[in-house]
Short mmCIF file of C-alpha atoms in Angstrom, two decimals:
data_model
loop_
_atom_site.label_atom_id
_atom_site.label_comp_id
_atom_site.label_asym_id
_atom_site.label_seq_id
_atom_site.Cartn_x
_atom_site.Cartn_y
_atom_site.Cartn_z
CA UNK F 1 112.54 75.76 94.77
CA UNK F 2 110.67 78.32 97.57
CA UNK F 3 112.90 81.37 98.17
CA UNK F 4 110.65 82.38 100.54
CA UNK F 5 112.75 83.97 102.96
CA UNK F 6 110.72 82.93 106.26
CA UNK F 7 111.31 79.37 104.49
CA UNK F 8 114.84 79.57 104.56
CA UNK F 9 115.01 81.36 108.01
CA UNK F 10 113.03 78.12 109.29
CA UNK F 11 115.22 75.59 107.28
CA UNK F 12 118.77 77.24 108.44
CA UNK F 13 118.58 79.59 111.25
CA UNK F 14 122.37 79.94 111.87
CA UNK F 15 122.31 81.50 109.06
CA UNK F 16 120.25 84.38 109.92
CA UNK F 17 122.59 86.18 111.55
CA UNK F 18 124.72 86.27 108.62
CA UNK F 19 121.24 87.54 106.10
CA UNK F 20 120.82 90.11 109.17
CA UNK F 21 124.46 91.33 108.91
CA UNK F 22 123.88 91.32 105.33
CA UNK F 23 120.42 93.48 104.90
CA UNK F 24 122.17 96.25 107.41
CA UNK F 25 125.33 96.46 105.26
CA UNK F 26 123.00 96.56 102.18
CA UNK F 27 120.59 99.16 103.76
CA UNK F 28 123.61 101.33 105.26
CA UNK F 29 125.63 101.01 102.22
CA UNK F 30 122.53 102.59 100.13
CA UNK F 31 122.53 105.91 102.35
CA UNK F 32 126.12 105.78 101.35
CA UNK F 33 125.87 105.84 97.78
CA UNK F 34 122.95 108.57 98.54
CA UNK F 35 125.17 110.48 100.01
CA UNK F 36 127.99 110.17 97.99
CA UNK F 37 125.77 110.67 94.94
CA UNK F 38 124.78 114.00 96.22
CA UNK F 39 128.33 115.43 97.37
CA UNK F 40 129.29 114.47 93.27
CA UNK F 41 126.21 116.26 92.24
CA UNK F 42 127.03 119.30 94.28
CA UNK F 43 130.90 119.07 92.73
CA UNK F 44 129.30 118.71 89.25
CA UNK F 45 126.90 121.62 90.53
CA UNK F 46 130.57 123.80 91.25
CA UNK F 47 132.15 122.84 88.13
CA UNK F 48 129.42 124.32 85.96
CA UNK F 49 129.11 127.69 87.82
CA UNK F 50 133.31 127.66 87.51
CA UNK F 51 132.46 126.95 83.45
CA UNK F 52 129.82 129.63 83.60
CA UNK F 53 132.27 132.19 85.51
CA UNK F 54 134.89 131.27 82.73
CA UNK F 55 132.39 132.41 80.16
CA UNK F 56 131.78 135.67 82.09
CA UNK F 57 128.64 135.36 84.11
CA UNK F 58 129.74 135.54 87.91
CA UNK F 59 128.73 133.01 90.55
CA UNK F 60 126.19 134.21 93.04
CA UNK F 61 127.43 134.37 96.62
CA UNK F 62 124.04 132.16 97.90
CA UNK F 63 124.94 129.60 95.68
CA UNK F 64 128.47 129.23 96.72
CA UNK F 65 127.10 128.95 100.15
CA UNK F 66 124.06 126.57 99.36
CA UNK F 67 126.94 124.69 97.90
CA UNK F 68 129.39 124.87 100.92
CA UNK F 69 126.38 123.79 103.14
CA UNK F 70 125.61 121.05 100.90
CA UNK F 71 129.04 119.74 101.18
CA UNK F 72 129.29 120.18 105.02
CA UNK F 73 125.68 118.70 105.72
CA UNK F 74 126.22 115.57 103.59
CA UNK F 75 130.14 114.80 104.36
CA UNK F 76 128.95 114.92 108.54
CA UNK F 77 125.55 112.58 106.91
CA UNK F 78 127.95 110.06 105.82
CA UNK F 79 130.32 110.65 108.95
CA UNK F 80 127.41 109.20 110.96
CA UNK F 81 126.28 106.31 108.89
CA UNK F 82 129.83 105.12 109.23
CA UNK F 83 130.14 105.44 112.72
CA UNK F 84 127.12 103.63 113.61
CA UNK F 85 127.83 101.03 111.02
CA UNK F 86 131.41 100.65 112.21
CA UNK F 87 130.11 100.32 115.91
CA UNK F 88 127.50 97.47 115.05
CA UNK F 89 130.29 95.68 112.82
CA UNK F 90 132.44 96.05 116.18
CA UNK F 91 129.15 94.68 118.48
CA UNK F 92 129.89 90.56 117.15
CA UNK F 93 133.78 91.21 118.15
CA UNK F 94 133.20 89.82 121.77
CA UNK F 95 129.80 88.11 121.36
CA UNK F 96 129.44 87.36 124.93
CA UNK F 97 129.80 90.11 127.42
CA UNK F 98 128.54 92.90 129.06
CA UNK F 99 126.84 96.45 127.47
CA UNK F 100 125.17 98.97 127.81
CA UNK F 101 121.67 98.35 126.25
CA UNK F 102 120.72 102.11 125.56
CA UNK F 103 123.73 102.40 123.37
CA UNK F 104 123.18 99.40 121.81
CA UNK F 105 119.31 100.66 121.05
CA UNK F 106 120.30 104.15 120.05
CA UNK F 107 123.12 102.64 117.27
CA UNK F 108 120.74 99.67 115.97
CA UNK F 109 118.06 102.66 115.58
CA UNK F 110 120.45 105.10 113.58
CA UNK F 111 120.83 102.04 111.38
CA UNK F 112 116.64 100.62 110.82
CA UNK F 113 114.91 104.22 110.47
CA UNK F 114 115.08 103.33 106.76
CA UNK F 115 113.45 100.37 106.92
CA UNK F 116 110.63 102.25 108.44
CA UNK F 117 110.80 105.46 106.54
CA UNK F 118 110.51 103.34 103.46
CA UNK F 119 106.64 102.32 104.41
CA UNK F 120 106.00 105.76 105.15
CA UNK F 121 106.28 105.62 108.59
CA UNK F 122 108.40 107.72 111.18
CA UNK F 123 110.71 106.09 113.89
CA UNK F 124 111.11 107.31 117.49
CA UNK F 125 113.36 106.13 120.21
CA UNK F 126 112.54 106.60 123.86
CA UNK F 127 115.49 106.09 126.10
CA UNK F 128 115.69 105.61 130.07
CA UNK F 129 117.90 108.65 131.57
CA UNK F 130 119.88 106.04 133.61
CA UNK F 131 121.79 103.37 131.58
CA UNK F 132 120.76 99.83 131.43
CA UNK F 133 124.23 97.85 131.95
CA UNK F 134 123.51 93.74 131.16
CA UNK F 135 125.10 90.99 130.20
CA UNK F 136 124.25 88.86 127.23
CA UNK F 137 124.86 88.28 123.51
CA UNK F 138 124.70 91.82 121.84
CA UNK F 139 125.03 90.74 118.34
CA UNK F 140 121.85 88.31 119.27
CA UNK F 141 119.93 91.11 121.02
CA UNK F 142 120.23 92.96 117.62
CA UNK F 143 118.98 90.58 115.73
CA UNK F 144 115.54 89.93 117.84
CA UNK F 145 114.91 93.53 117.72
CA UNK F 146 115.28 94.03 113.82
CA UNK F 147 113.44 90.78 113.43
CA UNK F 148 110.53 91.93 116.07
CA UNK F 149 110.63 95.01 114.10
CA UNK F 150 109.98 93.17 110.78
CA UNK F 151 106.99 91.78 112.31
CA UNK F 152 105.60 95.12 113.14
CA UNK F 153 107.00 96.75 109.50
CA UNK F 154 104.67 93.97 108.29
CA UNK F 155 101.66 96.03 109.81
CA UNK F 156 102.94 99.19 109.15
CA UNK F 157 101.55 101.75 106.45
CA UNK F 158 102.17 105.15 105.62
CA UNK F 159 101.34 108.17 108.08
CA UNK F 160 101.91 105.11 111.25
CA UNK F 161 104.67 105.79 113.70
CA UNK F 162 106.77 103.04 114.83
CA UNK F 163 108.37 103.62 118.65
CA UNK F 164 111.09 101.88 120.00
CA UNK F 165 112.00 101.83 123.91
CA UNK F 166 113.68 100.75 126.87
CA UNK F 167 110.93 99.98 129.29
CA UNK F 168 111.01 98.94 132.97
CA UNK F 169 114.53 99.14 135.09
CA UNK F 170 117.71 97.61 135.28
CA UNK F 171 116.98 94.41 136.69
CA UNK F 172 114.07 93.83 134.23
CA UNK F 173 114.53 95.92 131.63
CA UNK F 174 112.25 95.41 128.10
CA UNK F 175 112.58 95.99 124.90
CA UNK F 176 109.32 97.39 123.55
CA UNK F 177 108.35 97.76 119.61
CA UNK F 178 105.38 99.56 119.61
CA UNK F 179 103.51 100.51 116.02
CA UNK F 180 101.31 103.88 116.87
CA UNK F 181 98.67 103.66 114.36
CA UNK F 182 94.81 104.36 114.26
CA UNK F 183 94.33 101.26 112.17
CA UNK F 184 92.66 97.93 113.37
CA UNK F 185 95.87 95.74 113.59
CA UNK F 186 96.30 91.94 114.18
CA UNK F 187 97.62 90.67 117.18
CA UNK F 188 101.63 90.19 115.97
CA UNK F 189 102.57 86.48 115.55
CA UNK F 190 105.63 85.83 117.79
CA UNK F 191 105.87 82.28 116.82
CA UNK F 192 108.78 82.19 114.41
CA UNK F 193 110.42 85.04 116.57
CA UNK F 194 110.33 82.41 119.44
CA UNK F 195 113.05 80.12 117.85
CA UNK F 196 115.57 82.41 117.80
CA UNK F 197 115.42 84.45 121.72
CA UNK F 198 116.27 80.87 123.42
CA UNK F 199 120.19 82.13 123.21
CA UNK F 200 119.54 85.36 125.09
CA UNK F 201 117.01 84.13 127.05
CA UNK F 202 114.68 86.74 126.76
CA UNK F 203 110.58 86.46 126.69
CA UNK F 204 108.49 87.85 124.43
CA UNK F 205 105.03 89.37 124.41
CA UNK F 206 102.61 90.65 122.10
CA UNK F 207 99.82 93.33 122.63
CA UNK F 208 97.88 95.71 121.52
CA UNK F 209 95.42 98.30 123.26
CA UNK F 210 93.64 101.82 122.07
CA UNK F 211 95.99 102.68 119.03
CA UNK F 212 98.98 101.01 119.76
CA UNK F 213 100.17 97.43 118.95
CA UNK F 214 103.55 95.74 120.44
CA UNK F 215 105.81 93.74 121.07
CA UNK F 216 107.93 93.64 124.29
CA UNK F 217 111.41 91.82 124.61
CA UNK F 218 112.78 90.72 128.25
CA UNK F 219 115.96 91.04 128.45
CA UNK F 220 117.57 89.65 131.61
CA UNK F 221 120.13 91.73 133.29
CA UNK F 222 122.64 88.44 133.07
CA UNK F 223 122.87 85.62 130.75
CA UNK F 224 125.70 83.52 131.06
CA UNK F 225 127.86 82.51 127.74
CA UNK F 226 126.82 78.72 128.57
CA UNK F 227 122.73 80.04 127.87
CA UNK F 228 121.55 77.54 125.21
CA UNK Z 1 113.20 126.15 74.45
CA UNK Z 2 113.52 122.65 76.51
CA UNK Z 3 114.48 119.96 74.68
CA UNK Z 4 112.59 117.81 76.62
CA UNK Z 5 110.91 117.25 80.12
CA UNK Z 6 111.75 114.86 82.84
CA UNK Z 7 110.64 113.77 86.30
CA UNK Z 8 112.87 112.55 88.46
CA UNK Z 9 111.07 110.31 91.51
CA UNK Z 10 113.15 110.05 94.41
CA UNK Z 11 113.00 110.66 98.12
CA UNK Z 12 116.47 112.29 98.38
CA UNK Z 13 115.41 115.54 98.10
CA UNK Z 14 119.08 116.96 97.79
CA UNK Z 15 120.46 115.03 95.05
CA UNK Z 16 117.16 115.22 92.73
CA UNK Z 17 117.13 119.22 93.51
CA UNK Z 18 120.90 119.41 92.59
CA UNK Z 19 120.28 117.15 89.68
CA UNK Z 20 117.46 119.57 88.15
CA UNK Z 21 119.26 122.40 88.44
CA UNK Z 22 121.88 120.92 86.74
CA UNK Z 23 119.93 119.86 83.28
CA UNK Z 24 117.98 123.42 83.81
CA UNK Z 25 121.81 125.02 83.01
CA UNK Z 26 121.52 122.31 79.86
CA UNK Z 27 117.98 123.44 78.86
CA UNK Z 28 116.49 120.57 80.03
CA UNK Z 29 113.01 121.14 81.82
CA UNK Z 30 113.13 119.05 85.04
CA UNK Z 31 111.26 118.58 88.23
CA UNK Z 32 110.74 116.09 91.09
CA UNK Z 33 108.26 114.12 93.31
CA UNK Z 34 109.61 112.71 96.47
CA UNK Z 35 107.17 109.64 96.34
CA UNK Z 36 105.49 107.47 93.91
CA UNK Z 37 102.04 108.34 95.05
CA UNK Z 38 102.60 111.96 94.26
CA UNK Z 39 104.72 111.37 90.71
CA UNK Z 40 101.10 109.30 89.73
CA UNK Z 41 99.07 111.94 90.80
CA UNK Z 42 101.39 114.25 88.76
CA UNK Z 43 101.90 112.33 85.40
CA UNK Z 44 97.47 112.24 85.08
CA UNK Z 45 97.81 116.20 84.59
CA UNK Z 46 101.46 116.94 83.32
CA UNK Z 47 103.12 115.86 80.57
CA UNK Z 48 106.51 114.43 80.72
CA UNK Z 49 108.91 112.86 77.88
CA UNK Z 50 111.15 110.66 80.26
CA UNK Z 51 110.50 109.44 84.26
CA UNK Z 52 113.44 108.72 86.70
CA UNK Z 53 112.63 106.54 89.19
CA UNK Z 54 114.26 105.34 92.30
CA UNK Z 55 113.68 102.14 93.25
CA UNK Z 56 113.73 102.06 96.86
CA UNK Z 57 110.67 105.16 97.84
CA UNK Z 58 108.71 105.48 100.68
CA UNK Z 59 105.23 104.01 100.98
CA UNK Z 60 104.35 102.75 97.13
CA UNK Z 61 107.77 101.08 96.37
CA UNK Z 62 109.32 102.05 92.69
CA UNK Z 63 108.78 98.79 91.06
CA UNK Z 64 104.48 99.14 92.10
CA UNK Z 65 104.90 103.35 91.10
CA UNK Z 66 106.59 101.72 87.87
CA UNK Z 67 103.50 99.71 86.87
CA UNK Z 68 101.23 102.55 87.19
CA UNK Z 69 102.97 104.45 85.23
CA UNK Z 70 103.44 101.83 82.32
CA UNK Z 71 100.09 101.32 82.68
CA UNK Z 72 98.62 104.69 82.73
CA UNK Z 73 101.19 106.08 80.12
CA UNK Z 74 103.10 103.54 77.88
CA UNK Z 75 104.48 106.05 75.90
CA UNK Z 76 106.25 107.30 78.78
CA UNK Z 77 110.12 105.81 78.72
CA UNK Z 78 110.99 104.83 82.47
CA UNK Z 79 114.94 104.44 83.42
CA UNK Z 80 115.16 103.44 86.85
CA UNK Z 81 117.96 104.85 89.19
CA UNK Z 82 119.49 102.15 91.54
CA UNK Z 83 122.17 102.34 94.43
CA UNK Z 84 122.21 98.44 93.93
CA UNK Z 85 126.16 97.38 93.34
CA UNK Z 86 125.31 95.23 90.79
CA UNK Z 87 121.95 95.02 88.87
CA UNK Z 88 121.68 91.85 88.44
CA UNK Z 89 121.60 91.75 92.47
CA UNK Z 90 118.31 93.23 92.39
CA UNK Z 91 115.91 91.03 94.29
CA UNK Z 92 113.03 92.80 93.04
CA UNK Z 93 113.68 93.70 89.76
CA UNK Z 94 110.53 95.52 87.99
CA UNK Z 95 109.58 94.72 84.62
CA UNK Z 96 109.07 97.68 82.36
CA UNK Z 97 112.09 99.78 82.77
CA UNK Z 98 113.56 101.04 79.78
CA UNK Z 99 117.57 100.75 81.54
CA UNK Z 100 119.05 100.89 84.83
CA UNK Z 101 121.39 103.67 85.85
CA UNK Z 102 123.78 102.90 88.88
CA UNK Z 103 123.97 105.29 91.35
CA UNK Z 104 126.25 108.04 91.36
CA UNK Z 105 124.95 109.50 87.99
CA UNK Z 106 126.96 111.08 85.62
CA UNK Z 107 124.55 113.99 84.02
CA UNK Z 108 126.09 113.18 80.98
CA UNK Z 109 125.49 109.86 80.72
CA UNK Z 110 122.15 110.63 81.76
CA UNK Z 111 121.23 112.97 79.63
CA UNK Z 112 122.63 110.29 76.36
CA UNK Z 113 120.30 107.61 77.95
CA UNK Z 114 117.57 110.52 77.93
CA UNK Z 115 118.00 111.22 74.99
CA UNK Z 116 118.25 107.77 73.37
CA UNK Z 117 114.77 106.31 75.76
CA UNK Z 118 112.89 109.11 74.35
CA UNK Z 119 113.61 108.48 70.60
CA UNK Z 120 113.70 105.14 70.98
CA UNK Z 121 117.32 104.94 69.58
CA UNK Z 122 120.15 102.72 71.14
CA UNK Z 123 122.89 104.66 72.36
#
């Protein structure tokens, strides 16, 4: 039997959106348990400096503050992975509707910096200073970006930056995936991503110039619920 | 004197510099890489009784360090730290590692597993 992923995704593509869901909680859910390993490390940290000021050697001030910070820097860490999981858990509650796409971009990219970082690579988001407002499937959108960014992860290696960005305006707004690398890089192969932007109704491109390879998502500023 | 020498590799640079300083109050000797390429470089010119090893590491994943380093040094136990629920969930799962430790760690439980990779004993 192939296990393949691509295979499945081409054999049962409803069921993408579920293995989507699924690699987000998994990847979010790590940072988690990164987090929470380090606040029990810094308790652990405490309770030997308490055992050591039992036995009569006092604790340093800077490490009771190292310690504090510690606490404070990790507990807000794990504030914010929360939030933006919570919020993209919320985004399939109504998953027709309008939204605002910079929020949508800014959340999704809180959440996939880790599947960057992890090649080495460095994520940037460039956001429009007016807000893109359309109407369309949000949970869908999502799931062409991360899948457009899987593409360009493919190409990615360590020292490249990957740059994610609302180009164009309100009325024709795109989404553009852009891996800023030095390298020679293929052309990205949109055809698999093709079978699954029919719902939002969005066209894709793929480019590359002088250092720079991409790929660009329309997003129409209305798709009605019927689309597909 | 240290009992023994380990090298943690793993990108979260808090919880492996909290970790050391923890087994330094026990007398153990410990350091850290943040990446596999740099805990390869490191092994060819220190010596090290046990390696911790994340799996999930930036640029050369764990389970690709992990060869390398059974390769290069065989004598070298490897435990492998995981944030993985379950362990048998691991898509991925290197061959070579001595055990895999769940994350959160308990330093004692660490330092048993240590103890028994190194001499080869079960716990």
């Amino acid at each position: 039997m192939n296990n393949n992923i691509n295979d499945i995704e081409d054999r049962y593509p409803a069921d993408t959106e579920l293995k989507f869901s699924g690699t987000i909680i998994a990847s979010s859910t790590h940072e988690l348990n990164n987090v929470i390993s380090i606040l029990n490390q810094t308790g652990g940290l405490l309770e030997d400096f308490l055992f050591a000021a039992e036995n009569g050697s006092p604790i340093p001030h800077e490490k009771l503050k190292n310690i504090a910070d510690k606490i404070r820097i990790h507990s807000e860490r794990g504030i914010e992975i929360i939030k933006h999981l919570n919020k993209f858990a919320h985004s399939s509650d109504l998953m027709h509707g309008p939204f605002n796409l910079n929020d949508l971009i800014e959340n999704l990219s809180a959440l996939i910096e880790r599947f960057v970082s992890l090649k080495g690579a460095a994520l940037s988001i460039e956001l429009p200073s007016n807000k893109i407002e359309v109407t369309n499937f949000p949970f869908k959108v999502q799931q062409v970006i991360f899948m457009a960014l899987k593409i360009i992860l493919s190409n990615t290696q360590k020292g490249d930056s990957v740059k994610l960005s609302i180009v164009g305006n309100e009325s024709n707004s795109k989404i553009k995936i852009e891996l800023v690398t030095e390298r020679e890089c293929l052309l990205p192969d949109l055809s698999g991503l093709k079978n699954y932007t029919g719902k939002i109704n969005a066209d894709l491109i793929s480019d590359k110039k002088s250092g720079s390879v991409f790929i660009e998502i329309n997003i129409p500023a209305y798709v009605s619920n019927e689309s597909a | 004197m240290s009992e023994f020498r380990v090298l943690f590799v793993d990108d979260e640079k808090e919880l492996v510099d909290t970790l050391v300083e923890r087994l330094q109050y026990r007398d153990i000797e410990a350091t850290y890489e943040l990446n596999g390429a740099s805990a390869i470089e490191r092994l060819r010119y220190e010596k090290f009784d046990v390696v911790i090893l994340d799996l999930k590491l930036p640029g050369i994943s764990g389970a690709e360090t992990l060869k390398v380093i059974n390769k290069e040094h065989p004598d070298i136990p490897v435990l492998i730290i995981t944030g993985h629920g379950s362990v048998a969930e691991i898509e991925d799962m290197p061959k070579g590692a001595i055990e895999y430790l769940p994350k959160p760690i308990n330093i004692d439980d660490l330092i048993g597993r240590m103890r028994s990779a190194i001499t080869g004993n079960e716990q």
